[in-house]
Amino acid sequence: MNMNRKKILLVIFVSFIIFWSLFPILWIFNHSLMFEEELYSRPPHWIPQNPIPNNYMQILGIPAYYPRYGEVKASGHAPAILNGIRNSTIVALLVMTATVIVATIVAYPLARFNLRHGNKYLFVVLTSRTIPAISIAIPYFIFFFYLGLYGTVFGVAILHFSITIPFMIWVLIGYLNTLPLDLDRSARVDGYGRLGVFRKVIVPMAGPAIVTSIVLTFLFSWNEFLFAWIFTSGTTAQTLPPAFPSMLFMLADPNNMAAAVIISLIPPIVICAFFERYITRLKIVGAVQIKSG
Amino acid sequence: MTKIKFENVNKKFDSVVAADNVNLEINDKEFFIILGPSGGGKSTLLNLIAGLEQVDSGTIYFDDKPINDVPPEKRNVAMVFQSYAIYPHMNVFDNVAMGLRAKKLAKQEVKKQVENATEMLGIREYLNRKPYQLSGGERQRVALARALVRRPDAFLLDEPLANIDAKLRQSVRVELKSLQRQFGITTVYVTHDQTEAMSMGDRVALIRQGKIIQTSTPSEMYSRPLNTFVAEFLGSPSITLFETDLRDKDGRYIFEAPAFVLELPLETAKMRNITATIRNKARDNKVMIGFRPEDLAIHKESLNNAIEGKIYLIENLGKESIITLKIGERLIQAVSAHPPAGVHVDDTVWLTVDFDKMYIFDKETQQNLLI
């Protein structure tokens, strides 16, 4: 009885949280399928009465014609959105690839070798995460301006990389520390140098952690706003997130904006759905026996 | 093929001494056991041979070639870890083939050798299984096969039997010993289990806190321990030691303990030698006398020159019985093939000792006075 009541309370609580976080997305999705008149109807329509793809077409720069409304022109913001999708994809993929490769290569020695100043390196890596992003934005702005990296896709990627790399190094070190050291030692004795151990034992076993860092890095880079806004807004390298406030400032059609927001959610959802199955922990069972003594 | 030699080897982990001026020579084709209590530095010695740890000072030689600077992958030794350290992401075949692939052998050759090795250890049918699908004993065989298949110069085993059940342990012990003889590979075997050391080793080194206490054949170590630590470490149930005062009364030698008095029989020349030795070596005539459980005999009737005690517990193991007795405030153990009939718990009994097999140690230095 008591258990049941606990369960019911838990279900209510969880449902509330799910509703709390998903309702805005559902609401935006609703809007993205409506015309402006329906948006302002009273009482509000919880489900669009005549769902239409027009907002998506407009925001992607495709004109559409509907008998009831006549011709609907492509949105003036379409170029910014299309450009943003392209730039964000390039940046996110660049950052993701670079981060995973570099973080894995750096995490291995930090986690496994008895480096003379290993803890100091770790400390430096950690503290670099505690600096507020805005405080490094200004010096970076000056560097980038002189280096010609301001307003370039490559420049944003470097900025994102500088934030993701310490974080992912920590994720990977944390995971590598859970893998039994005897496996490395065994591979050494089996005739593999440190690189061989890395390739044959560490990388395959760190799979789940590597996938986790792929997903987290992609999501971070795709969503990152502050640096993208400071370093790319108004340039050809503008990524997707800074495109939204400029639409807002320019009083764009809210239904078009809703469609743009939904489009920006698709890649993260796809990435999460695709990699989710790889994040299950590798079966370490069987690698080592638990010491009985 | 390979002789392994330690020369003044020292190794410290922070403040813990793992190897304290170790000098050791392991002969070619020898089954050498490193025995000692947990945390005594046994595994460190093995890791030093494998190259997984570096010496702080001293030199390790393989066949008179110093190998301090040779990395583990170039030493051509094989190691079986207590945890087995089987690669969880590979199936049995790939696990066993790891070492051969490192040598860049041809695919066909790798396949042949892996099949031979797994056949020999009875795990050939599991080649496609992943480690988590195997039982403890099978995993252990994978680890052994992985080591054997490489035909290494030396075979290093770190408590390989610690994680398998007692019955299997017995049979693997026999198997390991015969494999070692068959292959003729120098083997260093680390264990804390004196039974394994006694039954398998050609020679044994007993080590405590990084220091080698004694190196000898198992039987020599059992019968002629250098000190009380060695005497107590070997044998199960372990030796009984009594602190006694040695009195010299009118040509008679008497060991006096709070709970008993024993007179040393002087009929034989051996005994007379013993007394001479003790008199020369023992300080203040304080000695510890020791008896192995099998050298104690239990009698129901009162005897001269015997130790009086009370039966505390009788464990019948079938072929023999372990009898725990209370002498004064101490519990000691005797092993007897034929305990006297009609002896029960709480009976008062008399223990006679086999003076020929008596051990005598100096109380202060703990050194064996008879060698």
XYZ file of C-alpha atoms in Angstrom:
664
model
C 0.000 0.000 0.000
C 2.714 2.350 1.115
C 4.878 1.256 -1.811
C 2.049 1.912 -4.194
C 1.444 5.368 -2.857
C 5.146 6.137 -3.224
C 5.039 4.899 -6.777
C 2.014 7.028 -7.625
C 3.658 10.106 -6.121
C 6.787 9.380 -8.110
C 4.839 9.026 -11.339
C 3.037 12.318 -10.697
C 6.287 14.065 -9.911
C 8.084 12.720 -12.977
C 5.104 13.518 -15.213
C 5.139 17.065 -13.930
C 8.838 17.470 -14.727
C 8.396 15.994 -18.181
C 5.447 18.290 -18.842
C 7.388 21.262 -17.468
C 10.295 20.749 -19.825
C 8.477 19.455 -22.885
C 5.430 21.702 -22.939
C 7.232 24.736 -24.376
C 8.566 22.578 -27.190
C 5.130 21.169 -27.867
C 3.691 24.683 -27.851
C 6.330 25.925 -30.302
C 5.691 22.898 -32.487
C 1.971 23.814 -32.487
C 2.793 27.326 -33.577
C 5.042 26.119 -36.329
C 2.049 24.419 -37.947
C -0.315 27.429 -37.740
C -0.855 30.690 -39.558
C -0.645 33.887 -37.608
C -4.449 34.316 -37.245
C -4.823 30.952 -35.584
C -1.983 31.775 -33.226
C -3.962 34.696 -31.802
C -7.332 32.932 -31.688
C -9.296 32.912 -28.440
C -9.562 30.479 -26.732
C -6.144 29.235 -27.906
C -6.071 26.148 -30.089
C -4.207 23.353 -28.290
C -3.957 21.460 -31.543
C -3.724 23.251 -34.916
C -7.044 22.984 -36.758
C -5.522 23.203 -40.233
C -1.924 22.076 -39.807
C 0.200 23.451 -42.648
C 3.882 23.074 -43.601
C 4.045 26.660 -44.832
C 6.131 28.065 -42.007
C 8.790 25.449 -42.642
C 8.769 26.164 -46.351
C 8.971 29.900 -45.790
C 11.824 29.710 -43.338
C 13.732 27.369 -45.656
C 13.219 29.836 -48.489
C 10.539 27.985 -50.466
C 7.479 30.017 -51.558
C 4.129 28.241 -51.137
C 0.613 28.779 -52.458
C -2.570 27.947 -50.628
C -6.066 28.516 -52.068
C -7.354 30.102 -48.880
C -4.436 32.450 -48.285
C -3.011 32.976 -51.724
C 0.710 32.970 -52.318
C 2.978 32.859 -49.273
C 6.409 34.330 -49.946
C 9.633 32.891 -48.596
C 10.676 34.532 -45.326
C 13.289 37.255 -45.480
C 15.131 35.412 -42.728
C 15.500 32.242 -44.778
C 19.099 32.988 -45.875
C 20.213 33.506 -42.263
C 18.606 30.250 -41.182
C 19.951 28.209 -44.094
C 23.392 29.722 -43.659
C 23.179 29.107 -39.919
C 22.316 25.459 -40.386
C 25.277 25.019 -42.677
C 27.726 26.896 -40.445
C 26.517 25.238 -37.260
C 26.862 21.811 -38.828
C 30.409 22.526 -39.967
C 31.398 23.983 -36.595
C 29.794 21.206 -34.574
C 31.363 18.448 -36.656
C 34.783 20.120 -36.569
C 34.645 20.647 -32.814
C 33.336 17.150 -32.221
C 36.050 15.446 -34.261
C 38.895 17.514 -32.894
C 37.707 17.212 -29.312
C 37.288 13.462 -29.363
C 40.674 12.832 -30.934
C 42.611 15.274 -28.783
C 40.781 14.461 -25.541
C 41.371 10.728 -25.956
C 45.045 11.192 -26.721
C 45.506 13.526 -23.754
C 43.380 11.573 -21.294
C 45.270 8.295 -21.810
C 48.637 9.407 -20.435
C 47.032 11.539 -17.727
C 44.962 8.601 -16.533
C 47.518 5.855 -16.996
C 51.095 7.032 -16.751
C 52.839 8.076 -13.600
C 53.633 11.523 -14.941
C 55.910 13.572 -12.764
C 53.502 16.508 -12.594
C 50.366 14.664 -13.607
C 48.198 16.202 -10.919
C 49.299 19.702 -11.835
C 48.291 19.184 -15.456
C 44.919 17.953 -14.275
C 44.530 20.974 -12.039
C 45.287 23.338 -14.913
C 42.792 21.509 -17.117
C 40.157 21.750 -14.411
C 40.678 25.406 -13.519
C 40.423 26.414 -17.152
C 36.796 25.320 -16.846
C 36.105 27.610 -13.894
C 36.901 30.825 -15.796
C 33.694 32.554 -16.922
C 33.390 32.398 -20.687
C 32.746 36.119 -21.041
C 36.083 36.971 -19.418
C 38.030 35.238 -22.171
C 35.770 36.588 -24.885
C 37.410 40.022 -24.962
C 41.050 38.907 -25.290
C 39.955 36.335 -27.850
C 38.098 39.031 -29.728
C 41.286 41.077 -30.024
C 43.401 38.063 -31.042
C 40.883 36.916 -33.568
C 40.488 40.360 -35.024
C 44.227 40.587 -35.743
C 44.533 36.959 -36.836
C 41.655 37.333 -39.246
C 39.656 34.687 -37.447
C 36.823 37.044 -36.515
C 33.691 36.127 -38.431
C 35.014 32.785 -39.622
C 33.624 29.306 -39.032
C 37.085 28.122 -38.063
C 37.315 30.823 -35.402
C 34.107 29.753 -33.665
C 35.252 26.146 -33.835
C 38.483 27.079 -32.029
C 36.506 28.860 -29.315
C 34.155 25.947 -28.831
C 37.073 23.555 -28.800
C 38.762 25.504 -26.013
C 35.685 24.958 -23.875
C 34.886 21.349 -24.758
C 38.422 19.987 -24.533
C 39.000 20.304 -20.765
C 35.535 19.010 -20.081
C 35.929 15.926 -22.260
C 39.392 15.209 -20.905
C 37.765 14.968 -17.495
C 34.962 12.761 -18.752
C 37.460 10.382 -20.367
C 39.875 10.304 -17.442
C 36.971 9.508 -15.165
C 36.004 6.608 -17.359
C 39.524 5.302 -17.939
C 40.049 5.222 -14.185
C 37.262 2.664 -13.934
C 39.033 0.311 -16.372
C 41.336 -2.191 -14.672
C 45.006 -1.257 -14.953
C 45.938 -4.934 -15.210
C 44.641 -4.893 -18.786
C 47.221 -2.289 -19.811
C 49.920 -4.167 -17.986
C 48.901 -7.424 -19.569
C 49.057 -5.884 -23.036
C 52.497 -4.456 -22.297
C 53.775 -7.888 -21.321
C 52.044 -9.329 -24.391
C 54.379 -7.261 -26.498
C 52.665 -3.926 -27.085
C 54.223 -0.534 -26.493
C 52.233 2.333 -25.047
C 50.813 3.246 -28.430
C 49.816 -0.354 -29.053
C 48.056 -0.503 -25.704
C 46.241 2.713 -26.567
C 45.094 1.389 -29.917
C 44.302 -2.203 -28.961
C 42.984 -1.883 -25.426
C 42.222 1.663 -24.335
C 40.324 2.978 -27.350
C 38.071 -0.064 -27.837
C 37.271 -0.215 -24.156
C 36.683 3.513 -23.792
C 34.012 3.281 -26.502
C 31.078 4.326 -24.324
C 32.962 7.327 -22.940
C 34.070 8.330 -26.427
C 30.488 8.167 -27.687
C 29.351 10.202 -24.686
C 31.877 12.887 -25.487
C 30.833 12.860 -29.164
C 27.232 13.534 -28.175
C 27.977 16.098 -25.482
C 30.436 17.987 -27.673
C 28.068 18.111 -30.603
C 25.200 19.330 -28.440
C 27.331 21.978 -26.790
C 28.693 23.319 -30.044
C 25.347 23.233 -31.815
C 23.639 25.162 -29.003
C 26.439 27.532 -28.021
C 25.231 31.115 -28.196
C 27.542 33.571 -26.445
C 30.753 33.115 -28.458
C 28.846 32.533 -31.654
C 26.957 35.764 -31.140
C 30.045 37.839 -30.283
C 32.258 36.409 -33.010
C 29.919 35.709 -35.905
C 26.684 37.659 -35.681
C 26.072 39.627 -38.820
C 28.898 37.875 -40.680
C 28.710 35.098 -43.247
C 29.969 32.708 -40.569
C 26.939 33.258 -38.337
C 25.812 29.989 -36.777
C 22.212 29.103 -36.009
C 21.772 30.288 -32.390
C 22.596 33.998 -33.098
C 20.069 33.935 -35.949
C 17.161 33.714 -33.508
C 17.647 36.957 -31.542
C 18.155 38.894 -34.761
C 14.845 37.509 -36.033
C 13.286 38.617 -32.769
C 14.742 42.127 -33.044
C 13.488 42.401 -36.592
C 9.965 41.370 -35.563
C 9.855 38.298 -37.755
C 6.666 36.288 -38.100
C 6.412 34.260 -34.854
C 5.142 31.205 -36.750
C 8.216 31.302 -38.966
C 10.402 31.592 -35.873
C 8.652 28.601 -34.329
C 9.417 26.561 -37.441
C 13.072 27.653 -37.303
C 13.323 26.623 -33.660
C 11.890 23.185 -34.416
C 14.338 22.740 -37.310
C 17.227 23.624 -34.984
C 16.114 20.832 -32.628
C 16.311 18.099 -35.234
C 20.086 17.434 -35.400
C 20.521 17.091 -31.608
C 17.574 14.716 -31.447
C 18.943 12.625 -34.297
C 22.423 12.509 -32.758
C 21.064 11.485 -29.362
C 18.799 8.842 -30.824
C 21.573 7.413 -32.976
C 24.266 7.200 -30.309
C 22.077 6.315 -27.359
C 22.499 2.593 -27.941
C 26.301 2.875 -27.828
C 26.345 4.555 -24.471
C 25.423 1.347 -22.639
C 28.418 0.394 -20.639
C 30.721 -2.135 -22.250
C 30.643 -5.462 -20.492
C 33.726 -5.153 -18.333
C 32.505 -8.174 -16.427
C 34.928 -10.950 -17.095
C 37.947 -8.761 -17.606
C 39.127 -9.170 -14.090
C 38.066 -11.297 -11.188
C 37.131 -9.570 -7.983
C 39.855 -10.165 -5.478
C 38.714 -12.628 -2.902
C 41.482 -12.008 -0.380
C 66.653 -20.810 -21.585
C 66.696 -17.974 -19.104
C 68.294 -17.392 -15.785
C 66.975 -14.442 -13.808
C 69.185 -12.635 -11.359
C 68.478 -9.816 -8.908
C 71.491 -7.867 -7.703
C 71.025 -5.485 -4.768
C 67.606 -4.492 -6.019
C 65.722 -1.795 -4.113
C 62.258 -0.470 -4.757
C 60.147 1.918 -2.715
C 56.595 3.150 -3.185
C 56.473 6.446 -1.319
C 57.518 5.235 2.100
C 56.606 1.575 1.640
C 59.592 -0.632 0.980
C 58.664 -3.217 -1.626
C 62.118 -4.606 -2.321
C 64.854 -4.252 0.255
C 68.272 -5.041 -1.167
C 67.074 -8.180 -2.897
C 69.641 -10.649 -4.169
C 68.198 -13.632 -5.897
C 69.146 -16.101 -8.538
C 66.485 -18.054 -10.373
C 67.884 -20.925 -12.381
C 67.023 -21.894 -15.902
C 63.885 -24.067 -16.179
C 63.283 -23.730 -12.477
C 59.854 -23.525 -10.869
C 60.606 -20.767 -8.437
C 58.130 -19.645 -5.804
C 58.037 -16.264 -4.153
C 56.119 -16.801 -0.947
C 55.083 -14.305 1.660
C 52.275 -12.574 3.490
C 50.071 -10.051 1.680
C 51.671 -6.707 1.057
C 55.128 -8.167 1.451
C 56.443 -7.117 -1.943
C 55.970 -10.388 -3.804
C 54.091 -8.934 -6.738
C 56.563 -6.089 -6.961
C 59.380 -8.531 -7.600
C 57.316 -10.059 -10.386
C 56.511 -6.654 -11.870
C 60.194 -5.791 -11.773
C 60.985 -8.934 -13.758
C 58.240 -8.078 -16.251
C 59.415 -4.494 -16.495
C 56.107 -3.082 -15.315
C 57.973 -1.385 -12.477
C 61.423 0.167 -12.522
C 64.059 -0.525 -9.875
C 65.169 2.366 -7.685
C 68.632 0.883 -7.554
C 70.307 -2.415 -8.331
C 70.238 -4.535 -11.456
C 68.143 -7.341 -12.827
C 69.755 -9.721 -15.290
C 68.331 -12.185 -17.782
C 71.167 -14.606 -18.541
C 73.802 -12.133 -17.363
C 72.336 -9.385 -19.572
C 71.165 -6.390 -17.540
C 67.602 -5.582 -18.530
C 66.805 -2.572 -16.356
C 66.228 -0.403 -19.407
C 64.371 -2.932 -21.539
C 60.648 -2.100 -21.748
C 58.167 -4.866 -20.882
C 57.121 -5.465 -24.482
C 60.707 -6.366 -25.404
C 61.443 -8.738 -22.526
C 59.612 -11.727 -23.952
C 58.113 -12.802 -20.670
C 54.523 -13.896 -20.206
C 52.481 -13.057 -17.171
C 49.306 -14.412 -15.646
C 47.652 -11.895 -13.362
C 45.662 -12.686 -10.265
C 42.772 -10.842 -11.888
C 43.506 -12.730 -15.159
C 43.297 -9.386 -17.023
C 41.455 -10.827 -19.985
C 40.533 -8.187 -22.553
C 36.756 -7.859 -22.181
C 36.156 -6.524 -25.686
C 37.804 -9.489 -27.409
C 36.716 -13.086 -27.725
C 38.859 -15.952 -26.500
C 40.659 -16.359 -29.823
C 41.695 -12.700 -29.995
C 42.719 -12.732 -26.362
C 45.039 -15.669 -26.861
C 46.305 -14.284 -30.173
C 47.281 -10.873 -28.750
C 50.874 -11.819 -28.032
C 51.359 -13.605 -31.357
C 49.966 -10.672 -33.311
C 52.398 -8.377 -31.551
C 55.145 -10.547 -33.022
C 53.578 -10.043 -36.460
C 53.190 -13.753 -37.152
C 51.349 -14.843 -40.283
C 47.594 -15.290 -39.914
C 47.705 -19.032 -40.511
C 50.469 -19.485 -37.972
C 48.584 -17.470 -35.356
C 45.504 -19.584 -35.910
C 47.426 -22.820 -35.604
C 49.209 -21.861 -32.433
C 46.095 -20.463 -30.766
C 44.252 -23.654 -31.553
C 47.068 -25.774 -30.150
C 47.305 -23.837 -26.934
C 43.571 -23.728 -26.335
C 43.283 -27.407 -27.180
C 45.888 -28.227 -24.573
C 44.016 -26.286 -21.905
C 40.628 -27.626 -22.912
C 39.074 -24.326 -23.972
C 39.164 -24.743 -27.725
C 35.383 -24.913 -27.986
C 35.118 -21.439 -26.428
C 37.212 -19.608 -29.031
C 34.306 -17.415 -30.106
C 33.033 -16.580 -26.653
C 33.458 -13.287 -24.898
C 35.042 -13.289 -21.430
C 31.778 -12.505 -19.645
C 30.358 -15.777 -21.001
C 33.049 -17.830 -19.263
C 33.305 -19.213 -15.746
C 36.154 -18.283 -13.423
C 38.085 -21.446 -14.176
C 37.690 -20.984 -17.920
C 38.901 -17.399 -17.719
C 41.899 -18.582 -15.852
C 42.618 -21.046 -18.640
C 42.353 -18.271 -21.200
C 44.946 -16.329 -19.237
C 47.201 -19.390 -19.100
C 46.748 -20.121 -22.799
C 47.568 -16.514 -23.638
C 50.809 -16.846 -21.720
C 51.768 -20.320 -22.937
C 51.100 -19.689 -26.609
C 53.904 -17.168 -26.775
C 56.674 -19.590 -25.764
C 58.162 -16.920 -23.526
C 61.625 -16.934 -21.975
C 60.058 -16.723 -18.558
C 56.666 -17.398 -17.198
C 55.434 -15.100 -14.428
C 52.411 -16.070 -12.383
C 50.886 -13.729 -9.835
C 48.647 -15.716 -7.488
C 46.934 -17.418 -10.413
C 44.961 -19.785 -8.207
C 43.701 -17.273 -5.675
C 40.337 -16.774 -7.343
C 39.269 -20.308 -8.132
C 37.589 -22.732 -5.812
C 39.507 -25.188 -3.693
C 38.714 -28.325 -5.670
C 39.698 -26.844 -9.020
C 42.788 -25.342 -7.436
C 44.133 -28.784 -6.624
C 43.840 -29.993 -10.213
C 45.167 -26.788 -11.775
C 48.149 -27.025 -9.442
C 49.033 -30.422 -10.823
C 48.418 -29.243 -14.361
C 50.541 -26.122 -14.007
C 53.407 -28.084 -12.597
C 53.309 -30.613 -15.412
C 52.945 -27.925 -18.091
C 55.961 -26.181 -16.669
C 58.003 -29.353 -16.759
C 56.814 -30.121 -20.270
C 57.721 -26.689 -21.636
C 60.865 -26.304 -19.557
C 60.280 -22.598 -19.112
C 61.742 -20.712 -16.193
C 58.758 -19.949 -13.993
C 58.353 -17.463 -11.189
C 55.243 -18.024 -9.178
C 53.987 -15.633 -6.526
C 51.712 -16.875 -3.780
C 50.800 -16.333 -0.159
C 49.651 -19.930 0.139
C 52.313 -22.119 1.692
C 50.600 -25.274 0.416
C 51.114 -24.137 -3.180
C 54.705 -23.256 -2.413
C 55.420 -26.598 -0.765
C 53.737 -28.662 -3.444
C 54.908 -26.923 -6.620
C 58.177 -25.168 -6.058
C 61.618 -26.417 -6.944
C 62.823 -23.635 -4.714
C 61.061 -21.088 -2.572
C 61.989 -17.593 -1.472
C 60.132 -16.387 1.578
C 59.824 -12.633 1.615
C 58.534 -10.184 4.179
C 58.407 -6.392 3.891
C 60.504 -6.536 0.762
C 63.237 -8.553 2.369
C 64.106 -12.093 1.427
C 64.150 -14.075 4.640
C 65.158 -17.470 3.296
C 65.683 -19.134 -0.065
C 65.793 -22.895 -0.253
C 63.943 -25.996 -1.341
C 60.497 -26.339 0.240
C 61.451 -29.330 2.369
C 64.576 -27.650 3.642
C 62.582 -24.559 4.501
C 60.109 -26.694 6.381
C 62.615 -28.638 8.389
C 65.355 -26.050 8.761
C 63.677 -22.635 8.966
C 66.094 -19.783 9.551
C 63.861 -18.129 12.115
C 60.479 -18.259 13.807
C 58.791 -16.302 11.000
C 59.713 -18.971 8.457
C 58.810 -21.751 10.863
C 55.391 -20.272 11.531
C 54.673 -19.405 7.906
C 55.144 -22.938 6.619
C 52.944 -25.805 7.649
C 49.281 -26.086 8.336
C 48.268 -26.222 11.110
C 51.270 -24.147 12.029
C 54.101 -24.921 14.352
C 53.669 -24.428 18.097
C 56.293 -22.283 19.770
C 56.790 -22.053 23.520
C 58.891 -19.499 25.311
C 61.009 -21.324 27.837
C 63.944 -20.853 30.169
C 66.695 -23.342 29.646
C 68.036 -24.619 32.971
C 71.229 -26.545 33.313
C 70.927 -28.685 36.464
C 73.649 -31.173 37.280
C 74.199 -32.113 33.654
C 70.480 -32.271 32.913
C 68.824 -29.833 30.543
C 65.392 -28.607 31.406
C 63.048 -26.323 29.477
C 60.838 -24.416 31.880
C 57.647 -22.770 30.745
C 54.841 -21.458 32.943
C 52.634 -24.386 32.002
C 55.116 -27.246 31.856
C 58.628 -28.511 32.345
C 60.386 -30.684 29.743
C 63.682 -32.425 30.193
C 65.891 -32.916 27.169
C 66.852 -36.583 26.872
C 70.595 -36.888 26.520
C 70.798 -40.468 25.361
C 71.800 -39.682 21.798
C 74.792 -37.867 20.431
C 72.512 -35.557 18.492
C 70.921 -34.320 21.656
C 74.274 -33.766 23.264
C 75.298 -31.696 20.265
C 72.164 -29.678 20.541
C 72.804 -28.790 24.115
C 76.297 -27.695 23.284
C 75.028 -25.498 20.489
C 72.349 -23.925 22.582
C 74.693 -23.188 25.388
C 76.990 -21.397 22.992
C 74.340 -19.384 21.227
C 71.361 -18.717 23.458
C 71.353 -15.424 25.282
C 70.334 -15.546 28.928
C 69.203 -19.102 28.263
C 65.910 -17.808 26.926
C 64.832 -19.927 23.994
C 61.700 -20.757 22.051
C 61.091 -24.396 21.417
C 58.841 -25.454 18.610
C 57.035 -28.586 17.551
C 55.198 -29.352 14.358
C 51.652 -30.620 14.945
C 52.587 -34.015 13.558
C 55.428 -34.378 16.043
C 53.137 -34.264 19.052
C 51.551 -37.400 20.429
C 48.535 -37.485 22.710
C 48.190 -39.902 25.615
C 45.315 -40.481 27.963
C 47.445 -41.536 30.865
C 49.842 -39.406 32.817
C 53.436 -39.687 31.590
C 56.781 -38.368 32.690
C 58.334 -35.599 30.672
C 55.039 -34.730 29.006
C 52.943 -31.602 28.707
C 49.609 -31.639 30.445
C 46.698 -30.145 28.565
C 43.014 -30.263 27.965
C 41.252 -31.263 24.753
C 39.551 -28.203 23.345
C 38.358 -29.388 19.962
C 38.661 -32.463 17.778
C 38.331 -32.045 14.012
C 38.131 -35.318 12.188
C 39.314 -34.882 8.611
C 39.008 -38.531 7.668
C 42.569 -39.646 7.177
C 43.711 -37.661 10.196
C 42.417 -35.526 13.003
C 43.381 -32.045 14.061
C 43.213 -31.837 17.810
C 43.248 -28.473 19.495
C 44.507 -28.510 23.047
C 44.548 -25.977 25.795
C 47.846 -25.720 27.570
C 47.817 -23.154 30.321
C 46.097 -20.275 28.580
C 47.237 -21.212 25.072
C 45.581 -23.178 22.327
C 47.861 -25.379 20.289
C 47.189 -27.835 17.520
C 48.311 -31.394 17.031
C 47.726 -33.585 14.009
C 47.312 -37.240 14.595
C 46.541 -40.055 12.215
C 45.246 -42.204 15.045
C 44.034 -40.232 18.033
C 43.750 -42.448 21.089
C 40.315 -43.958 21.320
C 37.920 -42.543 23.836
C 39.409 -39.084 23.987
C 36.771 -36.423 24.314
C 36.548 -32.696 24.568
C 37.530 -31.405 28.033
C 39.484 -34.571 28.860
C 42.851 -34.003 30.431
C 45.613 -35.522 28.302
C 49.398 -35.660 28.142
C 51.442 -34.608 25.137
C 54.779 -36.151 24.394
C 57.058 -34.506 21.908
C 59.502 -35.862 19.360
C 62.748 -34.312 20.560
C 64.536 -35.347 17.368
C 62.296 -33.000 15.446
C 62.330 -30.184 17.925
C 63.033 -26.630 16.746
C 64.935 -24.249 18.992
C 65.068 -20.506 18.409
C 66.696 -17.709 20.316
C 63.968 -15.771 22.042
C 65.403 -12.376 21.302
C 66.767 -12.732 17.768
C 64.218 -15.375 16.721
C 67.006 -17.134 14.848
C 67.131 -20.890 14.603
C 69.841 -22.090 16.962
C 70.182 -25.513 15.394
C 71.513 -24.455 11.998
